[in-house]
mmCIF file of C-alpha atoms in Angstrom:
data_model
loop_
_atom_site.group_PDB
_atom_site.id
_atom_site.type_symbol
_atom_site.label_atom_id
_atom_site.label_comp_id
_atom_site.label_asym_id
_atom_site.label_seq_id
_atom_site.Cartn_x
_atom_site.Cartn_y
_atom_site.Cartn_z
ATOM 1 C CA UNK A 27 78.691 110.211 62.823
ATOM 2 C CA UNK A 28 75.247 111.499 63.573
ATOM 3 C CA UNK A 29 75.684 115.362 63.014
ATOM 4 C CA UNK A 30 73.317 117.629 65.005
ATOM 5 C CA UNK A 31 71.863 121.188 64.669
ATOM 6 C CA UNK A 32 71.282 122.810 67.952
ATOM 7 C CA UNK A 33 68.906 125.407 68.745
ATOM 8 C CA UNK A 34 68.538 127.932 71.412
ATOM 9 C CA UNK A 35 68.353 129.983 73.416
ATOM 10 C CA UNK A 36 65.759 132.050 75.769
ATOM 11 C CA UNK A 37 66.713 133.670 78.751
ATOM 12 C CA UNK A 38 67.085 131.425 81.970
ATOM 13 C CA UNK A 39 67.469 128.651 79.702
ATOM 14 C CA UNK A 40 70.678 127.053 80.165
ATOM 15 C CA UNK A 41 70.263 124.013 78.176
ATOM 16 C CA UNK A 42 72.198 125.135 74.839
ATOM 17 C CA UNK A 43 75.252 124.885 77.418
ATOM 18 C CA UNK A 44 74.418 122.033 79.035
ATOM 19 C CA UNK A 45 73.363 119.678 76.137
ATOM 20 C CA UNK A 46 76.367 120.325 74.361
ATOM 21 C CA UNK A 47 78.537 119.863 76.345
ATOM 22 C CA UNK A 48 77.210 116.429 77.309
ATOM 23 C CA UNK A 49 77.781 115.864 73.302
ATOM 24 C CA UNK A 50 81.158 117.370 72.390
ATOM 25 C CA UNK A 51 82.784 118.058 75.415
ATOM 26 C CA UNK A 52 83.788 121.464 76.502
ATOM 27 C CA UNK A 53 86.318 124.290 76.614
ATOM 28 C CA UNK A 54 87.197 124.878 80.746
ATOM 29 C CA UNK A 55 88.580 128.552 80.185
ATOM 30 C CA UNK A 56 85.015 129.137 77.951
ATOM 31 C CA UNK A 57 82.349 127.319 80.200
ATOM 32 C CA UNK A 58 83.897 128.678 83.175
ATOM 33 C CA UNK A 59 82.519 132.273 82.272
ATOM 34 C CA UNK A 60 79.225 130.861 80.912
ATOM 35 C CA UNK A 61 76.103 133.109 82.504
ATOM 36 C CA UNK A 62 75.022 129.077 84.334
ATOM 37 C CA UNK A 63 77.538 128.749 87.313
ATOM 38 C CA UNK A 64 75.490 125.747 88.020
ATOM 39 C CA UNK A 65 76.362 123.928 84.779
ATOM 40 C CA UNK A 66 79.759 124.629 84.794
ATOM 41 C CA UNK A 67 79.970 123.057 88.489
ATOM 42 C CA UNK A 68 78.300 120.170 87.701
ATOM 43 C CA UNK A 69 80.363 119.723 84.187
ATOM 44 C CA UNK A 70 83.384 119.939 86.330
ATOM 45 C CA UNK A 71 83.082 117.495 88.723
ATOM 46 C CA UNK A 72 82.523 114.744 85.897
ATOM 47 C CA UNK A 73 85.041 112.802 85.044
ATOM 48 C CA UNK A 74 86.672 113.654 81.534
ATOM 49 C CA UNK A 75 85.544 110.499 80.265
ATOM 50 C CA UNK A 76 82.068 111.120 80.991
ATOM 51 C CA UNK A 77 81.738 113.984 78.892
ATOM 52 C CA UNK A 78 81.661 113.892 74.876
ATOM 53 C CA UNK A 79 79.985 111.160 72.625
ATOM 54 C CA UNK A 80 81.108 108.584 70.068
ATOM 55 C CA UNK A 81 79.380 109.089 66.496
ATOM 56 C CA UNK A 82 77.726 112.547 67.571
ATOM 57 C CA UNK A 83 78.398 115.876 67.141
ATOM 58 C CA UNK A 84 77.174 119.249 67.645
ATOM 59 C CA UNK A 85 78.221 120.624 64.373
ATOM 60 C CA UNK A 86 75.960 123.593 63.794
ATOM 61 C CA UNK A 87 74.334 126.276 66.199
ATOM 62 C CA UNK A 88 71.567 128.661 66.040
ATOM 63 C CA UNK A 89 70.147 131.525 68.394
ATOM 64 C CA UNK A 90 68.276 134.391 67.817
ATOM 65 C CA UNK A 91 71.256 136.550 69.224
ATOM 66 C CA UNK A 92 74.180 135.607 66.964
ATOM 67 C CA UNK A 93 76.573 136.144 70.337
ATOM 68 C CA UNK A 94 74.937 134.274 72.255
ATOM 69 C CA UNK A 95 75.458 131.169 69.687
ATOM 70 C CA UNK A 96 79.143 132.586 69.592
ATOM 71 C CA UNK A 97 79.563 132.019 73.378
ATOM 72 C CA UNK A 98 77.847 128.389 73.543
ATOM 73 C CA UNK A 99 79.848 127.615 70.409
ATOM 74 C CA UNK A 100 83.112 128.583 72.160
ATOM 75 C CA UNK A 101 81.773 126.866 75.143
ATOM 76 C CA UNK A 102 81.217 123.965 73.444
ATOM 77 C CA UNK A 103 83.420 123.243 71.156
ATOM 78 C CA UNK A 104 80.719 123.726 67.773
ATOM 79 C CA UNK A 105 82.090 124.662 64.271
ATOM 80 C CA UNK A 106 79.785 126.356 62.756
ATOM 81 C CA UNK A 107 77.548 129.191 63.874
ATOM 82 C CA UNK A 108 74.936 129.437 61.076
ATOM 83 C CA UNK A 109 72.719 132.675 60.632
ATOM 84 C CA UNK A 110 69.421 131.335 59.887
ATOM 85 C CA UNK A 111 68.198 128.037 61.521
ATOM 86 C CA UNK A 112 67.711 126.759 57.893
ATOM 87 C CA UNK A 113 70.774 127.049 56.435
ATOM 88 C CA UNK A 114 71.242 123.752 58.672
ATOM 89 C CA UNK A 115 68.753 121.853 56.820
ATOM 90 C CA UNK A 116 71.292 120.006 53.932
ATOM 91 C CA UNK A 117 74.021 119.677 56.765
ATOM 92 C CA UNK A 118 72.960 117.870 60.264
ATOM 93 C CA UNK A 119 71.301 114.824 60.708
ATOM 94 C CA UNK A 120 69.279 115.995 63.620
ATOM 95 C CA UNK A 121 68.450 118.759 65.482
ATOM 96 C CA UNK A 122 68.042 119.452 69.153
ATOM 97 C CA UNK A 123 65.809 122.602 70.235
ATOM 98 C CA UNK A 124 67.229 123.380 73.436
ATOM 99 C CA UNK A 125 64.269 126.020 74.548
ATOM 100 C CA UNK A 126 61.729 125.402 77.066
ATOM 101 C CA UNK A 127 59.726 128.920 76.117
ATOM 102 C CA UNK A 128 57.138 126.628 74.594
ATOM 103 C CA UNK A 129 55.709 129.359 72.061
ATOM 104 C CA UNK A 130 58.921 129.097 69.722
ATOM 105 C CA UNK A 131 58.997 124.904 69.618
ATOM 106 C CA UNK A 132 56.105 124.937 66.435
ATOM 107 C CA UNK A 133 57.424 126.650 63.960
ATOM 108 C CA UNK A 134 61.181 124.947 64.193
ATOM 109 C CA UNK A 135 60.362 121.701 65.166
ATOM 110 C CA UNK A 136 57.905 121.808 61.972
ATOM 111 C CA UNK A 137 60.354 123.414 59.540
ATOM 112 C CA UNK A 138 62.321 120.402 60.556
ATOM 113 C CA UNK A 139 60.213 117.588 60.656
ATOM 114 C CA UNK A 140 58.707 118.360 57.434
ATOM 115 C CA UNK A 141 61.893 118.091 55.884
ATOM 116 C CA UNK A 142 62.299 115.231 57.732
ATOM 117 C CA UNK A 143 65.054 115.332 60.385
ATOM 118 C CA UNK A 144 64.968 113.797 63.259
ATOM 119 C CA UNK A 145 64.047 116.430 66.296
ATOM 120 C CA UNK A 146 63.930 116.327 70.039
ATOM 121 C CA UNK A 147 62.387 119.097 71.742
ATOM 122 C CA UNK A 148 62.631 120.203 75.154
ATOM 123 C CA UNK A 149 59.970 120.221 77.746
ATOM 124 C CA UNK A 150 56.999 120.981 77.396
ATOM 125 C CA UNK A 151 56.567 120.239 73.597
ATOM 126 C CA UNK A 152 53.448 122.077 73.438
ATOM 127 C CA UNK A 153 50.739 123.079 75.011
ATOM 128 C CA UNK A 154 47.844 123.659 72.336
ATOM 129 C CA UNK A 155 45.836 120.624 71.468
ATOM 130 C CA UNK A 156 46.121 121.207 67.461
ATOM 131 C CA UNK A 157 49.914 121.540 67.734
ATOM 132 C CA UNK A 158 49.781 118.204 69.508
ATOM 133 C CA UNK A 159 47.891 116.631 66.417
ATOM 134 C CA UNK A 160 49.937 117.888 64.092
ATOM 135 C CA UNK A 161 53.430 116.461 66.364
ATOM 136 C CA UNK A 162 51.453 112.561 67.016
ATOM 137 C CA UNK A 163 51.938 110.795 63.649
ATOM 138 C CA UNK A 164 56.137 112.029 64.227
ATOM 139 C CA UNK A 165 55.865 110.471 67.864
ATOM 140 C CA UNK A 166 54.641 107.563 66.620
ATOM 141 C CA UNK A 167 57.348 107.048 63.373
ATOM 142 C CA UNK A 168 60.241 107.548 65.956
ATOM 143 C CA UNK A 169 61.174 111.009 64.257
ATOM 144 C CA UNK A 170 59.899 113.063 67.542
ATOM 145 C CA UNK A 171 61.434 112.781 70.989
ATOM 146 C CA UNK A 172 60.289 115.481 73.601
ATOM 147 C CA UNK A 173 60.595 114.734 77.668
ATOM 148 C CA UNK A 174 61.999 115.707 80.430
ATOM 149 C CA UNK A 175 65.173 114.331 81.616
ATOM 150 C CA UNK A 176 64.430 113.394 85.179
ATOM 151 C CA UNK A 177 61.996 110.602 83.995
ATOM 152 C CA UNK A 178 65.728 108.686 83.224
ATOM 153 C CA UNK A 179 66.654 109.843 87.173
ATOM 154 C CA UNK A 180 68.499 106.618 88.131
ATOM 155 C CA UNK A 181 65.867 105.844 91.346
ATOM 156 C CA UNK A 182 62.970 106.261 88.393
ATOM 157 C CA UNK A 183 64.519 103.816 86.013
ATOM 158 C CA UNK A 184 65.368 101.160 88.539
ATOM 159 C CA UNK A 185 62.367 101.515 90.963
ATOM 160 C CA UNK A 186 64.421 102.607 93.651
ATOM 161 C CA UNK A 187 67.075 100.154 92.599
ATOM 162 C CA UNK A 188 64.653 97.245 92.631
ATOM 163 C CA UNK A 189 63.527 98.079 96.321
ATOM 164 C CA UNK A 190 59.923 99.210 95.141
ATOM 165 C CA UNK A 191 56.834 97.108 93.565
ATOM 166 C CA UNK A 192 55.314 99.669 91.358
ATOM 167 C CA UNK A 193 52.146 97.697 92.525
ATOM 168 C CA UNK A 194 52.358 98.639 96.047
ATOM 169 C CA UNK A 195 52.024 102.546 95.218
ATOM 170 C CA UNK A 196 48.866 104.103 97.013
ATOM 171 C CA UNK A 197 49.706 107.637 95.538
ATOM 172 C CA UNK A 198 52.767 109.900 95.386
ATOM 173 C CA UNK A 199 52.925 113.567 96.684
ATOM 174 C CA UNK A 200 55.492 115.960 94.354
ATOM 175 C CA UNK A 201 57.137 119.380 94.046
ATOM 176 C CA UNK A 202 57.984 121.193 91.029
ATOM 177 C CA UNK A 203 59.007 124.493 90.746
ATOM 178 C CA UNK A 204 57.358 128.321 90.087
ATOM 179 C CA UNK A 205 55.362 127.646 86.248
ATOM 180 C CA UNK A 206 52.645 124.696 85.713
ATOM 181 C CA UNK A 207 53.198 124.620 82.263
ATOM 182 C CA UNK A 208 57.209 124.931 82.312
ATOM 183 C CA UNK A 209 57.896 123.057 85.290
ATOM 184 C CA UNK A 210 54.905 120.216 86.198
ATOM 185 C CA UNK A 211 56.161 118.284 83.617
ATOM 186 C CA UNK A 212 59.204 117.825 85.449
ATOM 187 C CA UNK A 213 57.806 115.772 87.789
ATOM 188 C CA UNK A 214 54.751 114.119 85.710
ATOM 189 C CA UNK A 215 57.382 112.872 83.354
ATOM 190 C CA UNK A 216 59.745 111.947 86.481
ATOM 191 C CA UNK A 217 57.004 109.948 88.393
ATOM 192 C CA UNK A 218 55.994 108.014 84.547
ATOM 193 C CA UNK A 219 58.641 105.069 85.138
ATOM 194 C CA UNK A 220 56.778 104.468 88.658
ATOM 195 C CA UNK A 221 53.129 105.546 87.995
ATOM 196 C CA UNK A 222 52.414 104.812 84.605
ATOM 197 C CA UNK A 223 51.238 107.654 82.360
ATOM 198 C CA UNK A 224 46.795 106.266 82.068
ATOM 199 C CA UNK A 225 45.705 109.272 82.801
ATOM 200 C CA UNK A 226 42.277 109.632 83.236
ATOM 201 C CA UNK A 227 41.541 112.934 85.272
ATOM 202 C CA UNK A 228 43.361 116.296 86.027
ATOM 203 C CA UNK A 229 41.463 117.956 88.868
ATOM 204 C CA UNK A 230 43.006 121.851 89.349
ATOM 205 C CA UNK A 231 43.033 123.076 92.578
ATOM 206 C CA UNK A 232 44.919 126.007 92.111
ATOM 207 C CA UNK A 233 44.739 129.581 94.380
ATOM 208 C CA UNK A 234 46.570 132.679 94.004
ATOM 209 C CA UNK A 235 50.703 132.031 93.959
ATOM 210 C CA UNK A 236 49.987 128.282 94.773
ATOM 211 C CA UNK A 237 49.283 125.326 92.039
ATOM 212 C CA UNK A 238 48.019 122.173 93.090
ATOM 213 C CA UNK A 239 46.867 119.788 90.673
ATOM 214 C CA UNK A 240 45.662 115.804 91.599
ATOM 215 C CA UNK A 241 46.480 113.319 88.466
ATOM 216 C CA UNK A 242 44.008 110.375 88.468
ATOM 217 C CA UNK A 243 45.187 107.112 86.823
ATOM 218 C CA UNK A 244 43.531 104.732 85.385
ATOM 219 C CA UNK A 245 44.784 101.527 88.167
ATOM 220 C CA UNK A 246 43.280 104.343 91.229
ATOM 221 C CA UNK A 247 46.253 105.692 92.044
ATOM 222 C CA UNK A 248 46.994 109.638 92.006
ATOM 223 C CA UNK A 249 49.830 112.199 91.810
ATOM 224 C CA UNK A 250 49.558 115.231 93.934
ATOM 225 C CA UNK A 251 51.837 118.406 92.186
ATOM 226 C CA UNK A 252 52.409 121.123 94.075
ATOM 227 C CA UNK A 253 54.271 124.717 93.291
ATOM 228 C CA UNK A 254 54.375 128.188 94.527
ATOM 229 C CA UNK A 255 54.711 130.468 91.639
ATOM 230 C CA UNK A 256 57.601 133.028 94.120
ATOM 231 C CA UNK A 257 59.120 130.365 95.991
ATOM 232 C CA UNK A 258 61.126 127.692 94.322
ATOM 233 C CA UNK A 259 60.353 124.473 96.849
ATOM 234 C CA UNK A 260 62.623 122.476 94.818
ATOM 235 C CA UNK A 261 61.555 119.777 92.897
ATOM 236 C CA UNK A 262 61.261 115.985 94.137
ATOM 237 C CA UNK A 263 58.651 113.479 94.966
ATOM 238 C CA UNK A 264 57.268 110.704 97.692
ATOM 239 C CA UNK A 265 55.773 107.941 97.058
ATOM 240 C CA UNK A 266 53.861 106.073 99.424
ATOM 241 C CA UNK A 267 53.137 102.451 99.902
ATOM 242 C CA UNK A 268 50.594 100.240 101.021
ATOM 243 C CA UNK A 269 52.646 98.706 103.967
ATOM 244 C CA UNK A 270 52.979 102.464 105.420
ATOM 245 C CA UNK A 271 56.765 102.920 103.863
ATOM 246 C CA UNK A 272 57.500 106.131 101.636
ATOM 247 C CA UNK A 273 60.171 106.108 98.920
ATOM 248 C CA UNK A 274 61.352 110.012 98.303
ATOM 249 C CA UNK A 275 63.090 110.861 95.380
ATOM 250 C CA UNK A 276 65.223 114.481 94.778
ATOM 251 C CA UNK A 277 65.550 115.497 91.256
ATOM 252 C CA UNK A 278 68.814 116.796 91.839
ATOM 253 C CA UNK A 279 71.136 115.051 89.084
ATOM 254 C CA UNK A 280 71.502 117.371 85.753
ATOM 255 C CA UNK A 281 73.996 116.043 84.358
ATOM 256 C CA UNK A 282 72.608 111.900 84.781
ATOM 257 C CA UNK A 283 69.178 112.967 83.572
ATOM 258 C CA UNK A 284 70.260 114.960 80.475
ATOM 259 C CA UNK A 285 72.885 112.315 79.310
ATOM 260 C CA UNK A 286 70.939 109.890 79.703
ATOM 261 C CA UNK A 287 67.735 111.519 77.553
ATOM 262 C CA UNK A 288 70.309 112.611 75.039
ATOM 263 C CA UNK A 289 71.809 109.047 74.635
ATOM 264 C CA UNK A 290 68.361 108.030 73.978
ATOM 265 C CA UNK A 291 67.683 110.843 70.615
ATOM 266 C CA UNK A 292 70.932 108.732 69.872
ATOM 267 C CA UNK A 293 69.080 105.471 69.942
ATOM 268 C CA UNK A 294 66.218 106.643 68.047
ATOM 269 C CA UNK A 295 68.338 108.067 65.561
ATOM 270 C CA UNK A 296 69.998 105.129 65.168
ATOM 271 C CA UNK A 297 67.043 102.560 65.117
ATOM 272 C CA UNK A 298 64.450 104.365 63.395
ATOM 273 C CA UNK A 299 62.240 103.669 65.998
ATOM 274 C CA UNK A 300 60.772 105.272 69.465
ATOM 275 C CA UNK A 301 62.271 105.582 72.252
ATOM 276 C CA UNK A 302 59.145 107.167 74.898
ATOM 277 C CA UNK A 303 56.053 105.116 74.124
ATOM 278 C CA UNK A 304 54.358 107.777 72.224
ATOM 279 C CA UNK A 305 51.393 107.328 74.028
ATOM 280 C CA UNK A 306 52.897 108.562 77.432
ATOM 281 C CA UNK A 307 53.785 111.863 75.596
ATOM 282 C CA UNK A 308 50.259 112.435 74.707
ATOM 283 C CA UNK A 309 48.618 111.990 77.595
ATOM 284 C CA UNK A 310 51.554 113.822 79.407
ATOM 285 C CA UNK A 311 50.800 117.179 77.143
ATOM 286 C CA UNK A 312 47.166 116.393 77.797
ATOM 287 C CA UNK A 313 47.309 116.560 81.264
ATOM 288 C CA UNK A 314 49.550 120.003 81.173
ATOM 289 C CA UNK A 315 47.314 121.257 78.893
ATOM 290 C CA UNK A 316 43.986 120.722 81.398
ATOM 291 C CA UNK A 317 46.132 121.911 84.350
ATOM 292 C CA UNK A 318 46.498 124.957 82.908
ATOM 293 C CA UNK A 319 42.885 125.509 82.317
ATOM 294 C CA UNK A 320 42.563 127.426 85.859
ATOM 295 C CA UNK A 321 46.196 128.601 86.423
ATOM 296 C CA UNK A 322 45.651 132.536 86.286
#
């Protein structure tokens, strides 16, 4: 049984919920009142048998707000609510920082990984060039995972279920949502399985409330992102072909995208090895890290 620590939380961040549920299962009565309507819908309509994982567990949480660990904990189905994210240390296996305020990943993911646990961080892991440094040589030993779920979106993973020849892309237009460095990654990551991640430019063309970036690859093809920082567009992507067809893609699937990223920590874990060609991550942060350059 792999035992895992879980981290959180920061406000609009529903992952603490989300994640462990995926792993243990949930309480109905609990989730039901959980401040993320959204995740308890989507938790809901699963099948039973869908939720909960063999040989893992969410045995300890952590928040900065002891209730708020209380509630996911109740939620969620955890044992132990633990004071002091390093009294889990000698206890879990792994940990899993469920935060996306990107200023807070360092210092746990560090206390952790020097003490050599196995961490996955959500997105972005970081967005400072020395932090990145210091996080490379754990990317690379398989003790690191940090992405965004909706690269493991089922059309992503299958190329449209086998209906697209990632040669024939000319370039793909997408949308995130509100933040560049929260939210492009969203669809940077999402597009990876289809685009590659040889990146070899970030132009910025942002103005005012709207962010517009173009990604240049090394085979010539290019990624458009787009976001308004007040209106939430939703967040998807087109990709378009060189016999005139377009493939579209909604990021729309939670609860597929998170299992499926979670089941891969698991595989890690298990093989010692990494699961996200390490090399993707880095140039990935790289290319958030550049965008943000002119984002104001």
């Amino acid at each position: 049984m792999i035992k895992i620590g879980l981290i959180g939380y920061n406000e609009g961040n529903g992952h603490p919920y989300s994640f462990s549920a995926i792993i243990n299962g949930y309480d109905r009565e609990f989730m039901s009142q959980c401040p993320y309507r959204v995740i308890y819908k989507y938790l809901s309509s699963r099948p039973s048998d869908e939720l909960g994982l063999e040989e893992m567990q969410v045995t300890h949480i952590w928040c900065p707000d002891i209730q708020v660990a209380k509630d996911i904990a109740r939620c969620s189905k955890i044992d132990h609510v633990v004071e002091n994210y390093e009294d889990m240390l000698g206890v879990v296996d792994a940990v899993i920082i469920a935060r996306d305020d990107v200023g807070s990943h360092y210092e746990i993911a560090r206390f952790f990984l020097d003490n050599e646990k196995y961490v996955m961080v959500d997105k972005p892991l970081t967005i400072d060039e020395d932090q990145l440094r210091y996080y490379i040589p754990f990317l690379e030993r398989g003790k690191l995972l940090s992405a965004s779920g909706l690269r493991y979106k089922s059309e992503m993973r299958t190329s449209f279920y086998g209906k697209l020849e990632k040669d024939d892309v000319l370039f793909a237009n997408a949308f995130s949502v509100l933040d560049w460095c929260k939210y492009a990654i969203h669809v940077l990551e999402g597009v990876t399985p289809i685009m590659g991640a040889d990146i070899v430019d970030v132009k910025s063309l942002h103005s005012g409330d709207n962010l517009c970036a173009k990604i240049e690859y090394k085979n010539d093809k290019y990624l458009m992102i787009q976001i308004n920082k007040k209106v939430p567009i939703g967040i998807n992507a087109t990709f378009y072909l060189k016999n005139g067809s377009t493939c579209h893609v909604d990021f729309d699937d939670n609860f597929e995208c998170f299992k499926y990223m979670i089941l891969e920590f698991k595989r890690m874990i298990e093989t010692r090895h990494w699961v996200i060609n390490p090399q993707e991550t880095i140039s990935i942060i790289r290319a958030i890290i550049k965008g943000r350059e002119y984002v104001k």
